[in-house]
Amino acid sequence: ALPRDAWDRGDLRMLEGCWRNTAPMSTFDHIRRRAFPVRSWQFCFDASGNGRQVLVWEDGNRCEGPIRAQFQGRNMIINELSQCRGPQVSLYLGRQNCTRIDDNEAECVRTELEGPSPGPKPPGRFKR
């Protein structure tokens, strides 16, 4: 799934398919001043690194948005091309910086690029 040699070469074809977050996560709503647990967060890519993210919260709300992966040195960067939006919720625009853990998993730190508290957030762990 994430072989070291393909990662080191920056071969985006290894990402093809869907990846899911396995770390417990939540997002913070600055208007309601509370955290909302995330039920699932998924990245799906084509062989060129283009894709979509889908985030579903425990209360059933969800958002979707386009993403694009690229390599910068040994790190994979996932750029959010527009906000993850849903009927009732959205995320501030962000970017993920991912490091390979092993052949099956990568750790990704999401940095919010806008909003009331921009900056890095706790990491997620993504695997097939």
mmCIF file of C-alpha atoms in Angstrom:
data_model
loop_
_atom_site.group_PDB
_atom_site.id
_atom_site.type_symbol
_atom_site.label_atom_id
_atom_site.label_comp_id
_atom_site.label_asym_id
_atom_site.label_seq_id
_atom_site.Cartn_x
_atom_site.Cartn_y
_atom_site.Cartn_z
ATOM 1 C CA ALA A 1 0.000 0.000 0.000
ATOM 2 C CA LEU A 2 2.735 2.511 0.966
ATOM 3 C CA PRO A 3 5.992 0.795 0.007
ATOM 4 C CA ARG A 4 9.083 2.729 1.069
ATOM 5 C CA ASP A 5 10.628 2.817 -2.400
ATOM 6 C CA ALA A 6 7.434 4.221 -4.014
ATOM 7 C CA TRP A 7 7.072 6.783 -1.177
ATOM 8 C CA ASP A 8 10.709 7.843 -1.521
ATOM 9 C CA ARG A 9 10.232 8.290 -5.295
ATOM 10 C CA GLY A 10 7.052 10.331 -4.741
ATOM 11 C CA ASP A 11 4.979 7.885 -6.784
ATOM 12 C CA LEU A 12 1.376 9.076 -6.405
ATOM 13 C CA ARG A 13 0.009 5.880 -8.004
ATOM 14 C CA MET A 14 0.376 4.084 -4.644
ATOM 15 C CA LEU A 15 -2.350 6.343 -3.202
ATOM 16 C CA GLU A 16 -5.023 5.178 -5.642
ATOM 17 C CA GLY A 17 -8.126 4.131 -3.725
ATOM 18 C CA CYS A 18 -9.512 5.225 -0.373
ATOM 19 C CA TRP A 19 -7.744 5.808 2.934
ATOM 20 C CA ARG A 20 -9.474 6.176 6.297
ATOM 21 C CA ASN A 21 -8.452 7.845 9.522
ATOM 22 C CA THR A 22 -7.953 5.452 12.452
ATOM 23 C CA ALA A 23 -7.120 8.029 15.161
ATOM 24 C CA PRO A 24 -9.821 9.428 17.445
ATOM 25 C CA MET A 25 -10.453 12.997 16.342
ATOM 26 C CA SER A 26 -12.805 15.892 16.874
ATOM 27 C CA THR A 27 -13.280 19.343 15.420
ATOM 28 C CA PHE A 28 -14.052 22.483 17.392
ATOM 29 C CA ASP A 29 -17.017 24.694 16.530
ATOM 30 C CA HIS A 30 -15.998 28.240 17.487
ATOM 31 C CA ILE A 31 -19.558 29.550 17.259
ATOM 32 C CA ARG A 32 -21.124 26.930 19.552
ATOM 33 C CA ARG A 33 -17.893 26.706 21.586
ATOM 34 C CA ARG A 34 -17.740 22.909 21.690
ATOM 35 C CA ALA A 35 -15.950 19.929 20.198
ATOM 36 C CA PHE A 36 -17.652 17.512 17.817
ATOM 37 C CA PRO A 37 -16.251 13.954 17.567
ATOM 38 C CA VAL A 38 -15.441 12.684 14.096
ATOM 39 C CA ARG A 39 -16.946 9.292 13.159
ATOM 40 C CA SER A 40 -14.979 8.874 9.925
ATOM 41 C CA TRP A 41 -12.593 10.791 7.708
ATOM 42 C CA GLN A 42 -11.693 9.390 4.326
ATOM 43 C CA PHE A 43 -9.377 10.437 1.490
ATOM 44 C CA CYS A 44 -9.946 8.867 -1.946
ATOM 45 C CA PHE A 45 -7.396 9.372 -4.745
ATOM 46 C CA ASP A 46 -6.924 8.539 -8.401
ATOM 47 C CA ALA A 47 -3.526 7.437 -9.739
ATOM 48 C CA SER A 48 -2.484 11.082 -10.294
ATOM 49 C CA GLY A 49 -3.099 12.222 -6.707
ATOM 50 C CA ASN A 50 -6.414 13.981 -7.370
ATOM 51 C CA GLY A 51 -9.194 13.145 -4.974
ATOM 52 C CA ARG A 52 -11.920 13.966 -2.472
ATOM 53 C CA GLN A 53 -12.137 13.997 1.273
ATOM 54 C CA VAL A 54 -15.298 13.024 3.138
ATOM 55 C CA LEU A 55 -15.636 13.784 6.833
ATOM 56 C CA VAL A 56 -18.583 12.477 8.891
ATOM 57 C CA TRP A 57 -19.211 13.553 12.481
ATOM 58 C CA GLU A 58 -20.859 11.441 15.189
ATOM 59 C CA ASP A 59 -24.066 13.502 14.859
ATOM 60 C CA GLY A 60 -24.352 12.494 11.171
ATOM 61 C CA ASN A 61 -23.308 15.832 9.673
ATOM 62 C CA ARG A 62 -20.831 15.502 6.823
ATOM 63 C CA CYS A 63 -18.736 17.526 4.429
ATOM 64 C CA GLU A 64 -16.916 16.786 1.184
ATOM 65 C CA GLY A 65 -14.273 18.619 -0.773
ATOM 66 C CA PRO A 66 -11.599 18.231 -3.462
ATOM 67 C CA ILE A 67 -7.997 17.445 -2.517
ATOM 68 C CA ARG A 68 -4.695 17.038 -4.334
ATOM 69 C CA ALA A 69 -1.627 15.124 -3.123
ATOM 70 C CA GLN A 70 1.972 15.954 -3.994
ATOM 71 C CA PHE A 71 5.356 15.105 -2.535
ATOM 72 C CA GLN A 72 7.807 17.573 -1.047
ATOM 73 C CA GLY A 73 10.932 15.651 -0.168
ATOM 74 C CA ARG A 74 9.976 12.745 2.103
ATOM 75 C CA ASN A 75 6.629 14.312 3.049
ATOM 76 C CA MET A 76 3.359 13.995 1.202
ATOM 77 C CA ILE A 77 1.278 17.160 1.202
ATOM 78 C CA ILE A 78 -2.482 16.963 0.725
ATOM 79 C CA ASN A 79 -3.843 20.346 -0.310
ATOM 80 C CA GLU A 80 -7.521 21.059 0.166
ATOM 81 C CA LEU A 81 -8.535 22.790 -3.065
ATOM 82 C CA SER A 82 -11.643 24.295 -1.473
ATOM 83 C CA GLN A 83 -13.386 24.030 1.875
ATOM 84 C CA CYS A 84 -14.865 20.700 2.891
ATOM 85 C CA ARG A 85 -18.569 21.655 2.799
ATOM 86 C CA GLY A 86 -21.828 20.021 3.727
ATOM 87 C CA PRO A 87 -25.454 21.123 4.094
ATOM 88 C CA GLN A 88 -24.977 22.215 7.718
ATOM 89 C CA VAL A 89 -21.207 22.200 8.336
ATOM 90 C CA SER A 90 -17.866 23.045 6.800
ATOM 91 C CA LEU A 91 -14.194 23.053 7.714
ATOM 92 C CA TYR A 92 -11.829 25.963 7.389
ATOM 93 C CA LEU A 93 -9.448 25.475 4.486
ATOM 94 C CA GLY A 94 -6.451 23.339 5.401
ATOM 95 C CA ARG A 95 -3.474 21.296 4.293
ATOM 96 C CA GLN A 96 -2.253 17.896 5.503
ATOM 97 C CA ASN A 97 1.445 17.106 5.925
ATOM 98 C CA CYS A 98 1.902 13.325 5.956
ATOM 99 C CA THR A 99 4.818 11.115 6.919
ATOM 100 C CA ARG A 100 5.017 7.406 6.168
ATOM 101 C CA ILE A 101 4.812 5.195 9.266
ATOM 102 C CA ASP A 102 5.038 1.821 7.530
ATOM 103 C CA ASP A 103 3.770 -0.011 4.441
ATOM 104 C CA ASN A 104 0.153 0.406 5.549
ATOM 105 C CA GLU A 105 -0.156 3.708 7.372
ATOM 106 C CA ALA A 106 0.774 7.405 7.269
ATOM 107 C CA GLU A 107 0.458 10.073 9.951
ATOM 108 C CA CYS A 108 -1.010 13.353 8.727
ATOM 109 C CA VAL A 109 -1.000 16.662 10.586
ATOM 110 C CA ARG A 110 -3.692 19.015 9.327
ATOM 111 C CA THR A 111 -2.916 22.713 9.431
ATOM 112 C CA GLU A 112 -5.854 25.100 9.218
ATOM 113 C CA LEU A 113 -4.941 27.955 6.905
ATOM 114 C CA GLU A 114 -7.751 30.293 7.972
ATOM 115 C CA GLY A 115 -10.346 30.813 10.671
ATOM 116 C CA PRO A 116 -10.147 31.916 14.312
ATOM 117 C CA SER A 117 -7.395 29.444 15.281
ATOM 118 C CA PRO A 118 -5.204 28.677 12.257
ATOM 119 C CA GLY A 119 -2.286 26.334 12.685
ATOM 120 C CA PRO A 120 -1.529 22.638 13.174
ATOM 121 C CA LYS A 121 -4.086 20.304 14.738
ATOM 122 C CA PRO A 122 -3.613 16.861 16.376
ATOM 123 C CA PRO A 123 -2.474 14.237 13.848
ATOM 124 C CA GLY A 124 -4.611 11.634 12.128
ATOM 125 C CA ARG A 125 -3.434 8.189 11.043
ATOM 126 C CA PHE A 126 -4.591 7.047 7.634
ATOM 127 C CA LYS A 127 -4.614 3.528 6.225
ATOM 128 C CA ARG A 128 -6.549 1.534 3.640
#
